[in-house]
Amino acid sequence: MNFRRIAILLTAGVALPFGAAQATDLEVTHWWTSGGEAAAVAELAKAFDATGNKWVDGAIAGSGGTARPIMISRITGGDPMGATQFNHGRQAEELVQAGLMRDLDAVAEREKWREVIKPASLLESCTIDGHIYCAPVNIHSWQWLWLSNAAFEKAGVAVPKNWDEFVAAAPALEKAGIIPLAVGGQAWQTSGAFNVIMVALAGKDNFYKVYKDKDADFAAGPEITKVFKAADDARRMSKGSNVQDWNQATNLVITGKAGGQIMGDWAQGEFQVAGQVAGKDYTCLPGLGVNEIISTDGDAFYFPLLKDEAKSKAQEELASVLVSPKTQVAFNLKKGSLPIRGDVDLNAANDCMKKGLDILAKGNVVESTNQLMSADSQKQIEDLFSEFFANPSMTPEDAQKRFVDIIASAD
């Protein structure tokens, strides 16, 4: 896609904001449509509306994989929104390089983002050629196993404390008519679960050897073979899930129809909406209870270049609101994610969020694949694990060979 040529056509005569401008409507696109997500995004809208501007909600049903192509098409096609969600990392890289997105340098400098946004990798993921192009709003970590206490009570086994105990409990769950592991049918869910297993069982250094160093020889070795064996266990345990969306899989855990789910901390929003209490109704195991580490993935908002001066000014005001301490608290308590600031009060956090905050404070973090790999390389990995989980005839050995080939050519 020739983004640069399109940029020349679309940005001619763009007026960047200088000085005051009148309040205006600003369309914001995102893919937050589940119950917990909708409650969280309402906090962002409320905070922005308080500036005198108006948040025009542009929710796109489905996952980010469904929404991103629509968002990109609008921006490159001359119909940009005021702001749009992407994940931390390289998803908007080509749009920025094509000159279709505006930088937020003035806002970031005025409000000292480099001092208050932690860890530094969050803002680094927003920075291209020395300019800041996005406002991060949360830290979403993938490294969680969510367990239904009621399901294990029904099966007559103790709630597991780690991955091995969970695998060992699977037969008892199945005997009780409970799906051991809920996994939705979307490709990002299966590849995400695999990466969680890799960090937990192989460790941070080995995860980086694969995804940061792109070491294909290591990816073919015994340490990653163990990860594929565990992924095979996960595939077997997820048989019978028969749901598509991640929140449908989470609901299986909430209702006790499934024992557990490997999913990011955004699942907490669904437990909260359902009125469930952490530690009482459900259990959370960061790092699968094996390696307590969290990824610094998450969501950020990018801002297309606009010709309208009032809307350009509103973009700056939205960026400021998103990062502000008050919004960070209100939004992340509803979303289940961690704040991107280290100077906010989260005394109201539940037990699982407090675990995440403690891990973050200790610095036990790992960059996400969104930050380490191109969208194209990630798509190849998603396709591989979508097929692996859907096709029992694909052996772990065959899957690992294909994985090695992807890593060897990854960028």
XYZ file of C-alpha atoms in Angstrom:
411
model
C 0.000 0.000 0.000
C 1.522 3.346 -1.073
C 0.710 5.335 2.055
C 3.204 8.081 1.189
C 1.562 8.995 -2.112
C -1.843 9.102 -0.432
C -0.399 11.309 2.294
C 0.675 13.953 -0.220
C -2.850 14.143 -1.587
C -4.628 14.216 1.756
C -2.488 16.513 3.845
C -2.093 19.405 1.457
C -3.265 22.526 3.241
C -3.555 20.842 6.641
C -3.697 23.442 9.368
C -2.120 22.373 12.624
C -3.601 23.962 15.732
C -2.098 27.114 17.120
C -3.825 29.014 19.889
C -7.371 28.652 21.082
C -10.137 27.131 18.993
C -13.802 26.496 19.653
C -15.088 23.244 21.145
C -16.196 20.639 18.658
C -17.284 17.047 18.076
C -14.512 14.503 17.669
C -15.091 10.986 16.365
C -13.060 8.350 18.197
C -12.822 4.833 16.765
C -12.031 1.763 18.864
C -12.970 -1.910 19.230
C -14.142 -1.869 22.857
C -17.637 -3.377 22.690
C -17.900 -6.000 25.451
C -19.699 -5.156 28.692
C -16.553 -4.382 30.666
C -14.979 -2.494 27.780
C -18.074 -0.360 27.187
C -18.117 0.640 30.863
C -14.467 1.657 30.642
C -14.693 3.626 27.398
C -17.633 5.558 28.863
C -15.185 6.995 31.404
C -12.994 8.330 28.599
C -15.989 9.874 26.857
C -17.197 11.494 30.085
C -13.791 13.010 30.773
C -13.461 14.406 27.244
C -17.006 15.797 27.220
C -16.134 17.692 30.403
C -13.723 19.825 28.338
C -16.684 21.212 26.384
C -15.954 19.061 23.363
C -18.034 16.004 22.476
C -16.825 12.407 22.141
C -18.536 10.856 19.102
C -18.250 7.131 19.650
C -17.046 5.110 16.689
C -17.005 1.615 18.175
C -16.325 -1.161 15.668
C -17.640 -4.563 16.702
C -15.140 -7.398 16.751
C -11.493 -7.660 17.697
C -8.637 -5.378 16.793
C -7.903 -7.623 13.843
C -11.350 -6.776 12.475
C -11.272 -3.085 13.350
C -7.749 -2.070 12.325
C -8.171 -2.617 8.567
C -11.315 -0.450 8.678
C -9.521 2.280 10.595
C -6.524 2.224 8.259
C -8.771 2.249 5.182
C -10.554 5.351 6.407
C -7.325 7.201 7.122
C -5.708 6.311 3.799
C -8.981 6.865 1.933
C -9.420 10.482 2.976
C -12.046 10.002 5.700
C -9.978 10.211 8.899
C -11.525 10.105 12.334
C -10.413 12.435 15.106
C -8.594 9.716 17.049
C -8.243 5.978 16.796
C -7.168 3.125 19.018
C -4.205 0.924 18.225
C -2.136 -1.317 20.461
C 1.270 -0.207 21.707
C 3.873 -1.028 19.127
C 4.182 -0.953 15.354
C 0.576 -1.145 14.152
C 0.450 2.491 13.003
C 4.069 2.666 11.880
C 3.394 2.864 8.136
C 0.682 5.491 8.614
C 3.112 7.658 10.547
C 5.890 7.179 8.018
C 3.467 8.169 5.260
C 2.786 11.491 6.983
C -0.867 10.728 7.724
C -0.662 11.096 11.516
C 0.107 14.137 13.660
C 2.645 14.208 16.452
C 1.841 15.072 20.058
C 5.215 16.561 20.933
C 3.796 19.831 22.270
C 1.330 18.103 24.613
C 3.899 15.548 25.754
C 6.485 18.209 26.548
C 4.030 20.524 28.291
C 2.702 17.725 30.516
C 6.038 15.978 31.044
C 4.944 12.623 29.630
C 8.509 11.314 29.585
C 8.668 11.789 33.354
C 5.272 10.394 34.361
C 4.579 7.577 31.873
C 6.033 4.302 33.145
C 7.625 2.087 32.000
C 9.521 4.149 29.448
C 8.932 1.496 26.772
C 5.300 2.654 26.497
C 6.258 6.062 25.192
C 9.111 4.603 23.178
C 6.498 2.552 21.322
C 4.766 5.826 20.434
C 7.979 7.445 19.227
C 9.080 7.386 15.594
C 12.029 9.434 14.328
C 12.124 11.294 17.622
C 8.477 12.405 17.595
C 5.656 11.130 19.837
C 2.615 10.031 17.850
C 0.295 8.457 20.391
C -1.137 8.761 23.873
C -0.939 5.455 25.771
C -3.913 4.836 28.053
C -3.173 1.569 29.811
C -0.887 -1.395 30.351
C -2.625 -4.583 29.351
C -0.740 -7.724 30.225
C -1.496 -11.015 28.526
C 0.145 -13.204 31.179
C -2.874 -14.362 33.184
C -4.720 -17.595 33.850
C -8.274 -16.945 35.099
C -9.904 -19.755 37.069
C -13.489 -20.426 38.132
C -13.505 -21.375 41.814
C -16.993 -22.874 41.414
C -15.870 -25.136 38.575
C -13.092 -26.694 40.622
C -15.369 -27.074 43.625
C -17.874 -28.939 41.435
C -15.074 -31.161 40.092
C -13.893 -31.933 43.611
C -10.342 -30.672 43.164
C -8.451 -27.760 44.666
C -8.090 -24.559 42.684
C -4.710 -24.880 40.928
C -1.771 -22.752 41.937
C 0.149 -23.112 38.678
C -0.020 -24.423 35.112
C 1.066 -27.975 35.941
C -1.648 -28.315 38.590
C -4.172 -26.960 36.108
C -3.194 -29.556 33.478
C -3.357 -32.287 36.132
C -6.874 -31.197 37.141
C -8.213 -31.366 33.575
C -9.504 -34.981 33.770
C -11.528 -34.208 36.905
C -13.044 -31.165 35.230
C -13.949 -33.154 32.132
C -15.525 -35.889 34.257
C -17.720 -33.200 35.862
C -18.818 -31.988 32.416
C -16.654 -28.871 32.541
C -14.390 -27.666 29.712
C -10.926 -27.363 31.264
C -9.702 -24.412 29.165
C -11.908 -21.903 27.340
C -10.367 -20.595 24.114
C -12.213 -18.480 21.553
C -11.889 -19.179 17.866
C -10.147 -15.954 16.837
C -6.529 -16.307 15.743
C -5.160 -13.673 18.109
C -6.467 -15.624 21.092
C -4.606 -18.826 20.251
C -1.345 -17.089 19.345
C -1.662 -14.972 22.484
C -2.111 -18.060 24.651
C 0.990 -19.610 23.081
C 3.069 -16.514 23.859
C 1.848 -16.515 27.464
C 2.912 -20.142 27.784
C 6.314 -19.290 26.289
C 7.050 -16.502 28.765
C 5.818 -18.597 31.704
C 7.647 -21.828 30.874
C 10.684 -20.707 28.853
C 11.282 -17.370 30.572
C 11.839 -13.783 29.503
C 15.353 -14.238 28.098
C 14.295 -17.096 25.853
C 11.169 -15.202 24.781
C 13.440 -12.360 23.657
C 15.776 -14.737 21.840
C 12.827 -15.774 19.704
C 10.904 -12.525 19.218
C 13.506 -9.778 19.642
C 16.634 -11.484 18.295
C 14.667 -13.537 15.729
C 16.936 -16.511 16.561
C 15.515 -19.296 14.388
C 18.045 -21.865 15.616
C 16.965 -21.288 19.191
C 13.310 -21.417 18.173
C 14.002 -24.898 16.798
C 15.621 -26.064 20.045
C 14.493 -28.028 23.101
C 13.417 -25.031 25.210
C 10.771 -24.084 22.659
C 9.863 -27.733 22.073
C 8.687 -27.752 25.707
C 6.495 -24.768 24.956
C 4.892 -26.549 22.007
C 4.235 -29.569 24.222
C 2.405 -27.307 26.671
C 0.514 -25.702 23.784
C -0.569 -29.186 22.755
C -1.893 -29.716 26.300
C -3.781 -26.423 26.005
C -5.240 -27.499 22.666
C -6.460 -30.782 24.130
C -7.930 -29.059 27.192
C -9.813 -26.512 25.066
C -11.716 -29.077 23.051
C -15.400 -28.230 23.155
C -15.092 -24.490 23.801
C -17.125 -23.727 20.644
C -17.121 -19.944 21.086
C -15.640 -17.239 18.907
C -15.120 -14.038 20.895
C -12.794 -13.718 23.877
C -15.530 -12.412 26.177
C -17.697 -15.430 25.315
C -14.829 -17.617 26.494
C -14.534 -15.502 29.638
C -18.250 -15.995 30.242
C -17.721 -19.763 30.233
C -15.376 -19.253 33.191
C -17.723 -16.796 34.910
C -20.608 -19.287 34.676
C -18.493 -22.251 35.766
C -18.837 -24.024 32.412
C -15.072 -23.836 31.952
C -12.293 -24.218 34.478
C -10.044 -21.477 33.185
C -8.937 -19.165 30.424
C -5.575 -17.771 29.357
C -6.417 -14.162 28.613
C -5.187 -10.658 29.237
C -6.186 -8.617 32.246
C -9.012 -7.031 30.252
C -10.967 -10.140 31.294
C -11.284 -8.509 34.720
C -13.794 -6.059 33.316
C -16.120 -8.940 32.447
C -15.840 -10.474 35.926
C -16.589 -7.049 37.398
C -19.687 -6.486 35.260
C -20.891 -9.967 36.303
C -20.548 -8.982 39.958
C -17.832 -11.521 40.704
C -15.180 -10.886 43.334
C -11.492 -11.655 42.872
C -10.253 -14.251 45.333
C -13.787 -15.376 46.165
C -15.484 -16.242 42.888
C -12.435 -16.453 40.683
C -8.681 -16.816 40.963
C -6.015 -15.142 38.869
C -2.542 -16.554 38.265
C -0.091 -14.083 36.711
C 2.507 -15.857 34.616
C 0.358 -19.010 34.858
C 1.532 -19.241 38.479
C 4.971 -20.259 37.201
C 6.801 -17.044 36.304
C 5.183 -13.895 37.691
C 5.835 -11.455 34.900
C 3.571 -9.197 32.877
C 3.847 -7.781 29.385
C 3.728 -4.054 28.730
C 1.183 -4.341 25.973
C -1.861 -2.146 25.944
C -3.821 0.490 24.106
C -2.951 3.908 22.771
C -4.718 6.551 20.726
C -3.280 7.967 17.513
C -4.438 11.147 15.841
C -4.760 11.549 12.051
C -3.851 14.889 10.518
C -6.997 17.000 10.106
C -7.651 20.189 8.151
C -10.172 21.514 10.668
C -8.423 23.764 13.207
C -11.075 23.269 15.923
C -10.846 19.498 15.631
C -7.045 19.637 15.654
C -7.208 21.589 18.910
C -9.691 19.060 20.300
C -7.225 16.286 19.463
C -4.670 17.896 21.770
C -7.275 18.245 24.512
C -8.244 14.582 24.148
C -4.612 13.478 24.336
C -4.199 15.489 27.521
C -7.375 14.047 29.062
C -6.426 10.448 28.270
C -3.143 10.700 30.163
C -4.467 12.776 33.077
C -4.367 11.142 36.542
C -8.132 11.337 37.139
C -8.978 9.680 33.811
C -6.304 7.044 34.305
C -7.867 5.945 37.585
C -11.483 5.965 36.393
C -10.745 4.176 33.121
C -8.368 1.486 34.352
C -10.476 0.491 37.350
C -13.276 -0.325 34.905
C -11.024 -1.838 32.216
C -9.057 -4.136 34.523
C -5.781 -2.801 33.129
C -2.931 -0.983 34.843
C -2.364 2.789 34.579
C 0.438 4.215 32.467
C 1.367 6.632 35.256
C 3.216 5.780 38.428
C 1.748 8.700 40.368
C -1.940 7.732 40.605
C -3.891 6.328 43.556
C -5.402 2.902 42.941
C -6.404 1.923 46.481
C -9.725 0.719 45.056
C -7.970 -1.913 42.940
C -9.092 -5.525 43.418
C -6.776 -8.378 44.429
C -5.819 -9.280 40.859
C -5.046 -5.705 39.851
C -2.934 -5.336 43.000
C -0.943 -8.399 41.946
C -0.302 -6.747 38.609
C 0.708 -3.454 40.221
C 3.136 -5.291 42.506
C 4.733 -7.119 39.572
C 4.999 -3.846 37.659
C 6.591 -2.106 40.662
C 9.213 -4.861 40.842
C 10.028 -4.363 37.177
C 9.131 -7.923 36.208
C 7.983 -6.928 32.737
C 8.453 -8.089 29.173
C 7.764 -6.234 25.955
C 4.889 -7.605 23.897
C 5.121 -9.082 20.429
C 3.286 -5.955 19.201
C 6.377 -4.010 20.213
C 8.878 -6.531 18.862
C 7.501 -7.673 15.516
C 5.859 -6.245 12.423
C 2.144 -6.698 11.864
C 2.873 -9.015 8.941
C 5.056 -11.360 11.003
C 2.473 -11.416 13.784
C -0.262 -12.267 11.289
C 1.725 -15.293 10.111
C 2.053 -16.511 13.700
C -1.650 -15.950 14.336
C -2.526 -17.993 11.255
C -0.252 -20.819 12.384
C -1.808 -21.132 15.838
C -5.321 -20.723 14.549
C -4.697 -23.789 12.400
C -2.864 -25.627 15.190
C -5.735 -25.297 17.651
C -8.359 -26.097 15.014
C -6.557 -29.080 13.466
C -5.693 -31.901 15.909
C -3.790 -33.727 13.158
C -1.090 -31.030 13.122
C 1.605 -32.321 15.464
C 3.552 -30.046 17.821
C 6.675 -30.977 15.853
C 5.141 -29.831 12.573
C 3.894 -26.630 14.156
C 7.335 -25.864 15.597
C 8.972 -26.313 12.179
C 6.558 -23.836 10.634
C 7.112 -21.465 13.547
C 10.875 -21.591 12.989
C 10.404 -20.657 9.332
C 8.319 -17.625 10.352
C 10.902 -16.477 12.893
C 13.709 -16.896 10.359
C 12.084 -14.377 8.015
C 10.428 -12.146 10.650
C 10.967 -8.404 10.815
